[in-house]
Tab-separated table of N, CA and C in Angstrom:
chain	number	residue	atom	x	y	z
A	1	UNK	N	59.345	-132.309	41.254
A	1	UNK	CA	59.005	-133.474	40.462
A	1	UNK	C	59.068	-133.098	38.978
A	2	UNK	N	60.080	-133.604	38.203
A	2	UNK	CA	59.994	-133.152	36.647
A	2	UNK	C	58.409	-133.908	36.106
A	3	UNK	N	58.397	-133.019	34.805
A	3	UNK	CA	57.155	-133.190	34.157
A	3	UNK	C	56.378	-132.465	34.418
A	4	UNK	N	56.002	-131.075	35.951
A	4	UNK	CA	55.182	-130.845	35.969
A	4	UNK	C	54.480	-129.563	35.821
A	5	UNK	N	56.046	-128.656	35.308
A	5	UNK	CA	55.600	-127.423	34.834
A	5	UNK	C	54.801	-127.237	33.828
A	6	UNK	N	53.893	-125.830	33.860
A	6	UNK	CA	52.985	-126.085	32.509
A	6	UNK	C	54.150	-125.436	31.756
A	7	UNK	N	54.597	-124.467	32.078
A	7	UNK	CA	54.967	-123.626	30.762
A	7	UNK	C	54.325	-122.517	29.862
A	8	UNK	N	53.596	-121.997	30.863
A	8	UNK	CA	52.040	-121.185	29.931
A	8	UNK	C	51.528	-121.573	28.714
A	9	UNK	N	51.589	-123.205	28.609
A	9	UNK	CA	51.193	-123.851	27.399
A	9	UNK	C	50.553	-125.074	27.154
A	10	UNK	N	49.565	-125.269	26.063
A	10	UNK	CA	48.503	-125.965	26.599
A	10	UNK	C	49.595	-127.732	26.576
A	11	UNK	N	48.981	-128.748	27.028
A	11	UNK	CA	49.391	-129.957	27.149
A	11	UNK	C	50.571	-130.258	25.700
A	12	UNK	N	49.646	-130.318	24.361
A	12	UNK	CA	49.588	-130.712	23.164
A	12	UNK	C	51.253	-129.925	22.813
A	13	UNK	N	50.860	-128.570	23.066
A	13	UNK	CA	52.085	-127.189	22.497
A	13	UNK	C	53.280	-127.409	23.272
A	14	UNK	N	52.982	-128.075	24.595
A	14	UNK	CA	54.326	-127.826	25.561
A	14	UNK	C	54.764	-129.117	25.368
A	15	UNK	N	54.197	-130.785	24.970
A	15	UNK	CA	54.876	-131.579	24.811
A	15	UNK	C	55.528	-131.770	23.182
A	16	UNK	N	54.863	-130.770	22.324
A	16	UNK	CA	55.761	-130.830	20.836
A	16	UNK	C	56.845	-129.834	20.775
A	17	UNK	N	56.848	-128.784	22.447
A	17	UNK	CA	57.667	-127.649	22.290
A	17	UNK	C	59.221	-128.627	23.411
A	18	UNK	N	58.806	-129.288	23.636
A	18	UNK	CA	59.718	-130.355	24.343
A	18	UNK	C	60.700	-131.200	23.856
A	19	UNK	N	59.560	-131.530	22.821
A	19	UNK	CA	60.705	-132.946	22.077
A	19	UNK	C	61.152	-132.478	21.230
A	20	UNK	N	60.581	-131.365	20.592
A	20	UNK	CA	61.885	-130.182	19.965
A	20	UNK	C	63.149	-129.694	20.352
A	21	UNK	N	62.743	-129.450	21.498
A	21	UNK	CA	64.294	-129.051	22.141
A	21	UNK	C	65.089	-130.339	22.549
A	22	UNK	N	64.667	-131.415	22.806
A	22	UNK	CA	64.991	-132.674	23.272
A	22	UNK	C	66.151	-133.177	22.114
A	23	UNK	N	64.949	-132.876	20.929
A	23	UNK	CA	66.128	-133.344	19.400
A	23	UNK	C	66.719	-132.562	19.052
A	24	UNK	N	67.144	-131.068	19.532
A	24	UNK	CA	67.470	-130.312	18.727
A	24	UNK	C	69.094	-130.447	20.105
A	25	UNK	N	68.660	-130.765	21.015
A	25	UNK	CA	69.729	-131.058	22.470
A	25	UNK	C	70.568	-132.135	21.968
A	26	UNK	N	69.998	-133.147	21.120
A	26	UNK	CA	70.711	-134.273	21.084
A	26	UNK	C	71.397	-133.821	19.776
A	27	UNK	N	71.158	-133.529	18.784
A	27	UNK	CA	71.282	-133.419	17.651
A	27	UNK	C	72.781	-132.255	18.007
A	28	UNK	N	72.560	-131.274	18.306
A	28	UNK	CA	73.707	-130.270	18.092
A	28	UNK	C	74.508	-130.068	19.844
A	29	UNK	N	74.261	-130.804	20.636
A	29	UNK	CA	74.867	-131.078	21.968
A	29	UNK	C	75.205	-129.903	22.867
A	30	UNK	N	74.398	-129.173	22.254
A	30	UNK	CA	74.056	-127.670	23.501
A	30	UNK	C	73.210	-126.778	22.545
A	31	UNK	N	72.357	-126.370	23.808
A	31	UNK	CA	71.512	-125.213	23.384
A	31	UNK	C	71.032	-124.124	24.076
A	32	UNK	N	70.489	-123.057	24.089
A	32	UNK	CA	70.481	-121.877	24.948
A	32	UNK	C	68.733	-121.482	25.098
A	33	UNK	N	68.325	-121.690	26.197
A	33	UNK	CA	66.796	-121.638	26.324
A	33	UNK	C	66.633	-121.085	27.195
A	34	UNK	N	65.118	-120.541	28.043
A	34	UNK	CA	64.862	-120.192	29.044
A	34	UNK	C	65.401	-121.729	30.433
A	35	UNK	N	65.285	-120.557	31.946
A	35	UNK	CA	65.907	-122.307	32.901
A	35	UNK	C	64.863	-123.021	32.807
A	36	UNK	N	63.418	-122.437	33.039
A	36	UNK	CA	62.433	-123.637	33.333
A	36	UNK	C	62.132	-124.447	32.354
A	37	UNK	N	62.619	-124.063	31.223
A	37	UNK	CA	62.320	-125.008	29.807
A	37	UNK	C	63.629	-125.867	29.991
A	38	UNK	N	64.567	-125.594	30.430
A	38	UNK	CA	66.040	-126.199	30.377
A	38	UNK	C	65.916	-127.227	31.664
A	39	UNK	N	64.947	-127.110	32.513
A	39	UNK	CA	64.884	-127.919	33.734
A	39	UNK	C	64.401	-129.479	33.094
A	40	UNK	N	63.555	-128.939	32.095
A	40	UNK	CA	62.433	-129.976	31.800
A	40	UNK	C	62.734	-130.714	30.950
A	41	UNK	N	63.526	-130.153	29.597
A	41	UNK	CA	64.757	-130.646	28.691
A	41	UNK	C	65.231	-131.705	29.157
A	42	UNK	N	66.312	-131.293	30.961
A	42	UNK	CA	67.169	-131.785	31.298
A	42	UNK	C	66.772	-133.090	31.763
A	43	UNK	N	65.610	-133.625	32.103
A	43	UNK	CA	65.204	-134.778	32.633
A	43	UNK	C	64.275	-135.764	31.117
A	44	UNK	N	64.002	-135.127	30.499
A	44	UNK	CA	63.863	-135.743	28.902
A	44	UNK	C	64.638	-135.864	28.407
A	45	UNK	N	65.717	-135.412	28.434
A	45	UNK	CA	67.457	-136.046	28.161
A	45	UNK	C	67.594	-137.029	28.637
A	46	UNK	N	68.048	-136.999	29.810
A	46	UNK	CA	68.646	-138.135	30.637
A	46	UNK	C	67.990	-139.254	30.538
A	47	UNK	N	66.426	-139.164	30.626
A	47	UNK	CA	65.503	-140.380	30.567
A	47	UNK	C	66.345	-141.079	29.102
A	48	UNK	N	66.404	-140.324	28.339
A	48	UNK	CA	66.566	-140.924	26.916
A	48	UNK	C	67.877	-141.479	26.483
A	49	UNK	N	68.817	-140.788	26.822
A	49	UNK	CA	70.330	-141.724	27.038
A	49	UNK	C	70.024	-142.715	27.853
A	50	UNK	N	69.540	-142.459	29.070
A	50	UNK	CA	69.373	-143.688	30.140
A	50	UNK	C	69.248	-144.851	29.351
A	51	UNK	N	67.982	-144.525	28.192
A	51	UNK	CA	67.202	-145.739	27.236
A	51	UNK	C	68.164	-146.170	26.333
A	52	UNK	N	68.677	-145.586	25.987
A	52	UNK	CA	69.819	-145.905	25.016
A	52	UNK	C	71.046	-146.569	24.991
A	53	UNK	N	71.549	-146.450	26.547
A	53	UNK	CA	72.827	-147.487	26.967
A	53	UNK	C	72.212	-148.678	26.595
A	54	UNK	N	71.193	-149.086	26.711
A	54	UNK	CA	70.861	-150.507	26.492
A	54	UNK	C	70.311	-150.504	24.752
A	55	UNK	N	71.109	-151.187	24.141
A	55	UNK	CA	71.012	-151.360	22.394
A	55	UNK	C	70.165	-151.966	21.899
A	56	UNK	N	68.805	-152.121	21.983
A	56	UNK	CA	67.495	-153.090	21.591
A	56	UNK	C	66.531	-152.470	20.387
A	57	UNK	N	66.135	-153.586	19.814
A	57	UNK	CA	65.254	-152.516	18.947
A	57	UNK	C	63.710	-152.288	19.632
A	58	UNK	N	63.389	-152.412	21.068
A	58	UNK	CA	62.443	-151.986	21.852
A	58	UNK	C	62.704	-150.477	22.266
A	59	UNK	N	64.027	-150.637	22.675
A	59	UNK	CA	64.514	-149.343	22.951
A	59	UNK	C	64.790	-147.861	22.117
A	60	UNK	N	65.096	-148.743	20.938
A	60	UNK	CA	65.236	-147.337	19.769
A	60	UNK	C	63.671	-147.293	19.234
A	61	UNK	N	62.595	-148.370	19.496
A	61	UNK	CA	61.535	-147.835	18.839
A	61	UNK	C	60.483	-146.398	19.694
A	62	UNK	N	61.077	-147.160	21.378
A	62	UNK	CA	60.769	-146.189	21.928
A	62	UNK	C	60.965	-144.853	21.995
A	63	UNK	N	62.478	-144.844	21.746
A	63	UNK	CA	63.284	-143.259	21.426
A	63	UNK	C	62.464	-143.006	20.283
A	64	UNK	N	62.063	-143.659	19.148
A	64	UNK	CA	61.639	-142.603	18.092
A	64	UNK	C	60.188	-142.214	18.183
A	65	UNK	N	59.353	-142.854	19.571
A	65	UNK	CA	58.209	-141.971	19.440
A	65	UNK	C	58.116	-140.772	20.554
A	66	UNK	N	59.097	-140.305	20.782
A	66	UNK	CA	59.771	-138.876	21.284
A	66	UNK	C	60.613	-137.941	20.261
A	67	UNK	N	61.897	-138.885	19.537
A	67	UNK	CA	62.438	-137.991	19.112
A	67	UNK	C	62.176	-137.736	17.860
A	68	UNK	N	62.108	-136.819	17.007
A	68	UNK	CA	61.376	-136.308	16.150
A	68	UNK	C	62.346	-136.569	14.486
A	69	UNK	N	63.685	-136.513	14.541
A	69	UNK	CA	64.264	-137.004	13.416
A	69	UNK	C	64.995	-138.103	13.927
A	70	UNK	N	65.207	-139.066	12.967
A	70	UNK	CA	65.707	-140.280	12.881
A	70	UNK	C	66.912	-140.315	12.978
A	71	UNK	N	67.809	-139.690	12.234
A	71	UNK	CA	69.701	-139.312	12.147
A	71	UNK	C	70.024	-138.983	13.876
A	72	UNK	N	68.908	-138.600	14.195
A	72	UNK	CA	68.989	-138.053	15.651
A	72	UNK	C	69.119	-139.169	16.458
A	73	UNK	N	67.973	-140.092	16.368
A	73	UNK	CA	67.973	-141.364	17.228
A	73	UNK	C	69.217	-142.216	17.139
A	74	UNK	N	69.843	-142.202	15.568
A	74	UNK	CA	70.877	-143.075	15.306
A	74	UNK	C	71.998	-142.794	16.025
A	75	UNK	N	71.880	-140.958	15.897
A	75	UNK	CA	73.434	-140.675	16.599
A	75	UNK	C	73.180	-140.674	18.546
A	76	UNK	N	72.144	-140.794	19.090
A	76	UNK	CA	71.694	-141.260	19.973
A	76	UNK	C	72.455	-142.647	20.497
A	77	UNK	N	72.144	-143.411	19.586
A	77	UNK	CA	72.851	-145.400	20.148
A	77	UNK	C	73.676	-144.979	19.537
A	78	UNK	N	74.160	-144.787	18.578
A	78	UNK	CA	75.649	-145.355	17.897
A	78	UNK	C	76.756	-144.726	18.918
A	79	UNK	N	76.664	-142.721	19.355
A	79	UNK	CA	77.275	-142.564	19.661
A	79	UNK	C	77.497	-141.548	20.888
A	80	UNK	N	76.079	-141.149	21.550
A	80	UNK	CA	76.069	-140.539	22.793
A	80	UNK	C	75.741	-141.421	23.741
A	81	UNK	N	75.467	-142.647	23.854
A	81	UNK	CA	74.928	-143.452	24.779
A	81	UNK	C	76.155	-144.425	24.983
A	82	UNK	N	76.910	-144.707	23.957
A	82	UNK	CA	78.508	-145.459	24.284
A	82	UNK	C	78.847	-144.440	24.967
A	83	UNK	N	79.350	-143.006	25.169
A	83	UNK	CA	80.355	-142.319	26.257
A	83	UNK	C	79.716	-142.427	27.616
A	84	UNK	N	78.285	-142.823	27.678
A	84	UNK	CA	77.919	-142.431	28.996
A	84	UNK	C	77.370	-144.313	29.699
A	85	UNK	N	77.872	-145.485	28.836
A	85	UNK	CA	77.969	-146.481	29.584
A	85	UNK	C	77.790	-146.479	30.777
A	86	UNK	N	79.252	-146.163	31.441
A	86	UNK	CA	79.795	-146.165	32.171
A	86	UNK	C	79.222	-145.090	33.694
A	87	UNK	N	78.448	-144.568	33.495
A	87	UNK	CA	78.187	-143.420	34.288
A	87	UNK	C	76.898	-143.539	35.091
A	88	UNK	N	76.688	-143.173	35.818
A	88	UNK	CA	75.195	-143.568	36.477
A	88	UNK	C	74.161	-142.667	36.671
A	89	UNK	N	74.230	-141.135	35.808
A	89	UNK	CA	73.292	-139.996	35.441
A	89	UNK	C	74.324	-138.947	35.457
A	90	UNK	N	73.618	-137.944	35.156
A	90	UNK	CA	74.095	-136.842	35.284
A	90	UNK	C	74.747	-136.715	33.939
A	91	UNK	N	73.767	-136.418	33.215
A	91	UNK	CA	74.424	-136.537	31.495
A	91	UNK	C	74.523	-135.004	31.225
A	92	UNK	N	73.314	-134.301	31.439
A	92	UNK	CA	73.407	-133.279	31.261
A	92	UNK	C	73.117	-131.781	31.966
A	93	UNK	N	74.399	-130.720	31.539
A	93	UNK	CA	74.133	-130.116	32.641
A	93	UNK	C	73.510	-128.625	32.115
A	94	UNK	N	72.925	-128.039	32.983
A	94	UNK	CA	72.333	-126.851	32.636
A	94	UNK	C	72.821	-125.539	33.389
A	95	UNK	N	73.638	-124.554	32.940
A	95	UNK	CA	73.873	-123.434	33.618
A	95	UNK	C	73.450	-122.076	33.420
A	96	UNK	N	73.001	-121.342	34.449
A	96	UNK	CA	72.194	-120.149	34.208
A	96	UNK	C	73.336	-119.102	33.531
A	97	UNK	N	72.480	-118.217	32.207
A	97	UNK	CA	73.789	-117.588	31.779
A	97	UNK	C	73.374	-115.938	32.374
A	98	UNK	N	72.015	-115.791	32.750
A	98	UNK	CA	72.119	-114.231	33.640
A	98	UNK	C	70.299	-114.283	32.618
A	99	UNK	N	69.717	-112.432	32.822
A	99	UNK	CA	68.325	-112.843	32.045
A	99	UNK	C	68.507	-112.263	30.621
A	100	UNK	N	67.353	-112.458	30.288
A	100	UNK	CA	67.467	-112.245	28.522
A	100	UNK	C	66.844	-110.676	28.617
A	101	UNK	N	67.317	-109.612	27.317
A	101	UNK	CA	67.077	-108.711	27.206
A	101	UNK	C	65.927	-108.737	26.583
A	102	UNK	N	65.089	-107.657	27.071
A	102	UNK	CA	63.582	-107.969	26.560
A	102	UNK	C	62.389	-108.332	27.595
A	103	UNK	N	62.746	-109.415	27.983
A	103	UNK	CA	61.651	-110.014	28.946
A	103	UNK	C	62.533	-110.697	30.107
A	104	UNK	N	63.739	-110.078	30.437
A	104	UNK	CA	64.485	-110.539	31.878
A	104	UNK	C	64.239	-112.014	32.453
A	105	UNK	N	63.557	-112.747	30.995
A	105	UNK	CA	63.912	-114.194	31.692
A	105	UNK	C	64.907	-114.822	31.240
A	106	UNK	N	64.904	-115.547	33.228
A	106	UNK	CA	66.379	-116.103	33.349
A	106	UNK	C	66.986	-117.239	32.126
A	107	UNK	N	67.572	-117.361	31.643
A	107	UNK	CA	68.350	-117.944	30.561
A	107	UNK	C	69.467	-118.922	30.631
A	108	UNK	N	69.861	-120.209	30.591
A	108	UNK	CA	70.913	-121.265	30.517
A	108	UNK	C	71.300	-121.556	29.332
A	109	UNK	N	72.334	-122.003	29.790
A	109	UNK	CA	72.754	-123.488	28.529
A	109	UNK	C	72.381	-124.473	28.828
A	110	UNK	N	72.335	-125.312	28.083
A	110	UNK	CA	71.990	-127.075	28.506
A	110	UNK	C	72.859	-127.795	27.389
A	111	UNK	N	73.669	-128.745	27.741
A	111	UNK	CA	74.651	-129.649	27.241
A	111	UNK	C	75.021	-130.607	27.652
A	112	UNK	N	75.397	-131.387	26.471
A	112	UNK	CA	75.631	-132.930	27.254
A	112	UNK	C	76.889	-132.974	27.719
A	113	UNK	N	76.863	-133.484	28.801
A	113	UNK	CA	78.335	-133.522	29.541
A	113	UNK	C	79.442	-133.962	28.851
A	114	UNK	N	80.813	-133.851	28.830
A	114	UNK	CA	81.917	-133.993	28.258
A	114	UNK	C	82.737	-134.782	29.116
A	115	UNK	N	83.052	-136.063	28.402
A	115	UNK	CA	83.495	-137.499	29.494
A	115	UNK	C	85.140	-136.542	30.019
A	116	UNK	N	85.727	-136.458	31.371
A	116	UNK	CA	87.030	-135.901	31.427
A	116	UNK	C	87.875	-136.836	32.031
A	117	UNK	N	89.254	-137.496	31.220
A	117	UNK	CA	90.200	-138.502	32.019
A	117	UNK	C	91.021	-137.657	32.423
């Protein structure tokens, strides 16, 4: 069930350590994190394009009390939520890249999918 890892972090830290990566996912369209942070990313993504195919200003007010810069939300509707119209999930994908040196945790990418004709 997403949402329900802690993250060894209290409520407050793990949902501002979230929508950080959430905007920082949307904003530069891949990023490299631990998996269980990338699990959790991956379904705060999707929720949020999901919101975004539909163009309302209910909908973008909602996106902005998650996403943390504004240029972010814009490029959100104007122009990641037009490629994925058409699609019915699966926006973004996350792949394990092996563990991190240091503390051997496991490590992905997470990116928004790339439309292929």
């Amino acid at each position: 069930m997403p949402g329900t890892r802690k993250l060894g972090r209290t409520t407050d830290s793990r949902k501002a350590m979230l929508r950080g990566l959430v905007t920082y996912l949307l904003e530069h369209e891949r990023i490299e994190t631990t998996y269980t942070r990338g699990l959790e990313v991956r379904s705060m993504a999707e929720k949020l394009i999901t919101l975004a195919r539909e163009d309302s200003l209910a909908n973008k007010r909602q996106a902005m009390k998650y996403i943390t810069k504004e240029d972010v939300v814009k490029k959100l509707f104007d122009e990641i939520a037009p490629l994925y119209a058409d699609r019915q999930g699966g926006y973004v994908s996350v792949t394990k890249t092996g563990p991190r040196r240091g503390d051997a945790a496991e490590m992905c990418v997470i990116e928004l999918v790339k439309k292929t004709k």
